[in-house]
Amino acid sequence: MESQDTVIDAIDKQLLNLLQKDASISNQSLAELVHVSPPTCLRRVRRLHELGLIEKQVALLQPDRLAQLQGHGLTAIVEITLDQQGAEFLNAFEARVIAHEQVQQCWRVSPGPDFILVVHAHDMPAYHALAQRLFTHDANVRNVKAFFATHRAKFDTFVPLE
């Protein structure tokens, strides 16, 4: 049986949907949109944070506009297969790669490779240096397959709710 503290209702889901679309919206505007008082809205949003449903609030940068200022950079989707897949080996590899800010996403997957990484590097030499540090010097990495992005048709962080 779930405690009342972990139950989310329709208003909570509305708040989560609205905040996923624009986390910079004022509490006053948010309260008006979900038809609650501002103090109630603030209390609910704080509770959603405390429950861990809102992991963090960030600014999403527009890569094409940023590229006009500093160059496009290089995005790679990388498949990694380890030689040994025991929990300690998976955990060690994961801990090492997530420590690098160029690794934007790290997924354990099955079947197929053990990991899929999304990596952003300034250019090919920067990607090569990262690959050397993370993959070549690890005796447990059996296979690396990198795919280099040529066009991004969609990117979204929205998690659909009921």
mmCIF file of C-alpha atoms in Angstrom:
data_model
loop_
_atom_site.group_PDB
_atom_site.id
_atom_site.type_symbol
_atom_site.label_atom_id
_atom_site.label_comp_id
_atom_site.label_asym_id
_atom_site.label_seq_id
_atom_site.Cartn_x
_atom_site.Cartn_y
_atom_site.Cartn_z
ATOM 1 C CA MET A 1 0.000 0.000 0.000
ATOM 2 C CA GLU A 2 1.387 3.400 -1.005
ATOM 3 C CA SER A 3 1.672 6.159 1.557
ATOM 4 C CA GLN A 4 -0.086 9.437 0.857
ATOM 5 C CA ASP A 5 3.359 11.068 0.510
ATOM 6 C CA THR A 6 4.195 9.031 -2.602
ATOM 7 C CA VAL A 7 0.868 9.342 -4.409
ATOM 8 C CA ILE A 8 0.671 11.865 -7.232
ATOM 9 C CA ASP A 9 -2.654 13.176 -8.414
ATOM 10 C CA ALA A 10 -3.923 14.932 -11.548
ATOM 11 C CA ILE A 11 -2.681 18.345 -10.362
ATOM 12 C CA ASP A 12 0.807 16.942 -9.719
ATOM 13 C CA LYS A 13 0.819 15.459 -13.230
ATOM 14 C CA GLN A 14 -0.279 18.803 -14.693
ATOM 15 C CA LEU A 15 2.541 20.524 -12.807
ATOM 16 C CA LEU A 16 5.078 17.976 -14.041
ATOM 17 C CA ASN A 17 3.896 18.357 -17.647
ATOM 18 C CA LEU A 18 3.987 22.164 -17.495
ATOM 19 C CA LEU A 19 7.421 22.238 -15.835
ATOM 20 C CA GLN A 20 8.809 19.822 -18.440
ATOM 21 C CA LYS A 21 7.791 22.280 -21.150
ATOM 22 C CA ASP A 22 9.046 25.409 -19.350
ATOM 23 C CA ALA A 23 10.659 25.223 -15.916
ATOM 24 C CA SER A 24 11.174 29.000 -15.893
ATOM 25 C CA ILE A 25 7.440 29.677 -15.534
ATOM 26 C CA SER A 26 6.650 31.714 -12.411
ATOM 27 C CA ASN A 27 4.913 30.063 -9.484
ATOM 28 C CA GLN A 28 2.036 32.553 -9.886
ATOM 29 C CA SER A 29 1.500 31.580 -13.542
ATOM 30 C CA LEU A 30 1.878 27.888 -12.764
ATOM 31 C CA ALA A 31 -0.714 28.143 -9.981
ATOM 32 C CA GLU A 32 -3.161 29.872 -12.325
ATOM 33 C CA LEU A 33 -2.710 27.190 -14.994
ATOM 34 C CA VAL A 34 -3.486 24.332 -12.587
ATOM 35 C CA HIS A 35 -6.157 26.275 -10.658
ATOM 36 C CA VAL A 36 -4.589 26.239 -7.196
ATOM 37 C CA SER A 37 -3.316 29.011 -4.916
ATOM 38 C CA PRO A 38 0.348 30.076 -5.288
ATOM 39 C CA PRO A 39 1.295 28.725 -1.809
ATOM 40 C CA THR A 40 -0.330 25.364 -2.635
ATOM 41 C CA CYS A 41 1.457 25.293 -5.978
ATOM 42 C CA LEU A 42 4.829 26.055 -4.382
ATOM 43 C CA ARG A 43 4.281 23.381 -1.733
ATOM 44 C CA ARG A 44 3.358 20.803 -4.398
ATOM 45 C CA VAL A 45 6.377 21.606 -6.582
ATOM 46 C CA ARG A 46 8.692 21.348 -3.550
ATOM 47 C CA ARG A 47 7.136 17.959 -2.733
ATOM 48 C CA LEU A 48 7.713 16.774 -6.324
ATOM 49 C CA HIS A 49 11.387 17.736 -5.913
ATOM 50 C CA GLU A 50 11.596 15.944 -2.546
ATOM 51 C CA LEU A 51 10.055 12.810 -4.057
ATOM 52 C CA GLY A 52 12.806 12.867 -6.694
ATOM 53 C CA LEU A 53 10.310 13.192 -9.542
ATOM 54 C CA ILE A 54 12.005 16.418 -10.611
ATOM 55 C CA GLU A 55 15.664 15.491 -10.893
ATOM 56 C CA LYS A 56 16.979 18.965 -11.746
ATOM 57 C CA GLN A 57 16.136 22.095 -13.671
ATOM 58 C CA VAL A 58 18.514 23.136 -16.436
ATOM 59 C CA ALA A 59 18.762 25.398 -19.470
ATOM 60 C CA LEU A 60 18.722 23.521 -22.780
ATOM 61 C CA LEU A 61 21.116 25.101 -25.237
ATOM 62 C CA GLN A 62 20.363 25.377 -28.951
ATOM 63 C CA PRO A 63 23.307 23.627 -30.664
ATOM 64 C CA ASP A 64 22.844 25.189 -34.122
ATOM 65 C CA ARG A 65 22.881 28.732 -32.739
ATOM 66 C CA LEU A 66 25.764 27.907 -30.426
ATOM 67 C CA ALA A 67 27.652 26.471 -33.404
ATOM 68 C CA GLN A 68 27.584 29.891 -35.077
ATOM 69 C CA LEU A 69 29.628 31.170 -32.134
ATOM 70 C CA GLN A 70 32.037 28.322 -31.468
ATOM 71 C CA GLY A 71 31.798 25.663 -34.174
ATOM 72 C CA HIS A 72 29.561 22.645 -34.435
ATOM 73 C CA GLY A 73 31.490 20.113 -32.450
ATOM 74 C CA LEU A 74 31.020 16.408 -32.933
ATOM 75 C CA THR A 75 28.328 14.131 -31.544
ATOM 76 C CA ALA A 76 28.923 10.393 -31.494
ATOM 77 C CA ILE A 77 26.665 7.551 -30.485
ATOM 78 C CA VAL A 78 29.022 4.843 -29.236
ATOM 79 C CA GLU A 79 28.315 1.148 -28.650
ATOM 80 C CA ILE A 80 30.554 -0.509 -26.084
ATOM 81 C CA THR A 81 30.855 -4.241 -25.478
ATOM 82 C CA LEU A 82 32.858 -5.373 -22.484
ATOM 83 C CA ASP A 83 34.852 -8.590 -22.383
ATOM 84 C CA GLN A 84 33.568 -9.464 -18.892
ATOM 85 C CA GLN A 85 30.026 -8.434 -17.934
ATOM 86 C CA GLY A 86 29.977 -9.128 -14.200
ATOM 87 C CA ALA A 87 28.333 -6.451 -12.052
ATOM 88 C CA GLU A 88 31.685 -5.182 -10.765
ATOM 89 C CA PHE A 89 32.993 -4.728 -14.340
ATOM 90 C CA LEU A 90 29.805 -2.989 -15.529
ATOM 91 C CA ASN A 91 29.816 -0.692 -12.499
ATOM 92 C CA ALA A 92 33.511 0.151 -12.893
ATOM 93 C CA PHE A 93 33.153 1.020 -16.582
ATOM 94 C CA GLU A 94 30.022 3.070 -15.955
ATOM 95 C CA ALA A 95 31.651 5.024 -13.110
ATOM 96 C CA ARG A 96 34.653 5.832 -15.286
ATOM 97 C CA VAL A 97 32.691 7.097 -18.312
ATOM 98 C CA ILE A 98 30.091 9.155 -16.450
ATOM 99 C CA ALA A 99 32.888 11.122 -14.796
ATOM 100 C CA HIS A 100 33.668 12.777 -18.170
ATOM 101 C CA GLU A 101 31.539 15.772 -19.139
ATOM 102 C CA GLN A 102 31.902 14.907 -22.832
ATOM 103 C CA VAL A 103 29.798 11.806 -22.108
ATOM 104 C CA GLN A 104 26.324 13.321 -22.160
ATOM 105 C CA GLN A 105 24.390 10.071 -21.766
ATOM 106 C CA CYS A 106 25.282 6.566 -20.665
ATOM 107 C CA TRP A 107 22.834 3.698 -21.074
ATOM 108 C CA ARG A 108 23.211 0.038 -20.112
ATOM 109 C CA VAL A 109 21.411 -1.919 -22.809
ATOM 110 C CA SER A 110 20.449 -5.461 -23.661
ATOM 111 C CA PRO A 111 20.680 -7.394 -25.912
ATOM 112 C CA GLY A 112 23.656 -6.436 -28.034
ATOM 113 C CA PRO A 113 26.332 -4.136 -26.688
ATOM 114 C CA ASP A 114 26.618 -3.519 -22.954
ATOM 115 C CA PHE A 115 26.513 0.288 -23.163
ATOM 116 C CA ILE A 116 25.361 3.038 -25.492
ATOM 117 C CA LEU A 117 26.998 6.412 -24.926
ATOM 118 C CA VAL A 118 26.161 9.797 -26.391
ATOM 119 C CA VAL A 119 29.391 11.759 -26.562
ATOM 120 C CA HIS A 120 29.951 15.377 -27.548
ATOM 121 C CA ALA A 121 33.488 16.460 -28.414
ATOM 122 C CA HIS A 122 34.882 19.692 -29.838
ATOM 123 C CA ASP A 123 36.306 17.917 -32.894
ATOM 124 C CA MET A 124 37.629 14.552 -34.106
ATOM 125 C CA PRO A 125 41.022 14.858 -32.318
ATOM 126 C CA ALA A 126 39.158 15.564 -29.044
ATOM 127 C CA TYR A 127 36.919 12.525 -29.617
ATOM 128 C CA HIS A 128 39.980 10.396 -30.414
ATOM 129 C CA ALA A 129 41.707 11.508 -27.180
ATOM 130 C CA LEU A 130 38.597 10.678 -25.160
ATOM 131 C CA ALA A 131 38.262 7.290 -26.869
ATOM 132 C CA GLN A 132 41.899 6.544 -26.034
ATOM 133 C CA ARG A 133 41.355 7.412 -22.348
ATOM 134 C CA LEU A 134 38.054 5.582 -21.953
ATOM 135 C CA PHE A 135 38.175 2.622 -24.311
ATOM 136 C CA THR A 136 41.674 1.805 -25.547
ATOM 137 C CA HIS A 137 43.348 1.821 -22.137
ATOM 138 C CA ASP A 138 40.663 -0.466 -20.648
ATOM 139 C CA ALA A 139 41.613 -4.110 -21.087
ATOM 140 C CA ASN A 140 37.977 -5.085 -20.457
ATOM 141 C CA VAL A 141 36.609 -3.184 -23.490
ATOM 142 C CA ARG A 142 36.200 -5.768 -26.253
ATOM 143 C CA ASN A 143 34.453 -3.736 -28.952
ATOM 144 C CA VAL A 144 33.758 -0.071 -29.700
ATOM 145 C CA LYS A 145 31.519 1.048 -32.535
ATOM 146 C CA ALA A 146 31.039 4.802 -33.024
ATOM 147 C CA PHE A 147 28.380 6.453 -35.155
ATOM 148 C CA PHE A 148 28.859 10.161 -35.887
ATOM 149 C CA ALA A 149 25.755 12.324 -36.047
ATOM 150 C CA THR A 150 25.224 14.279 -39.264
ATOM 151 C CA HIS A 151 21.779 15.711 -38.477
ATOM 152 C CA ARG A 152 19.548 15.903 -35.414
ATOM 153 C CA ALA A 153 15.898 15.619 -36.415
ATOM 154 C CA LYS A 154 14.521 15.511 -32.867
ATOM 155 C CA PHE A 155 15.734 16.005 -29.335
ATOM 156 C CA ASP A 156 13.355 16.145 -26.421
ATOM 157 C CA THR A 157 13.563 15.683 -22.686
ATOM 158 C CA PHE A 158 9.789 15.357 -22.186
ATOM 159 C CA VAL A 159 8.627 12.224 -20.325
ATOM 160 C CA PRO A 160 4.986 11.493 -21.278
ATOM 161 C CA LEU A 161 2.644 11.152 -18.300
ATOM 162 C CA GLU A 162 -0.813 9.605 -18.255
#
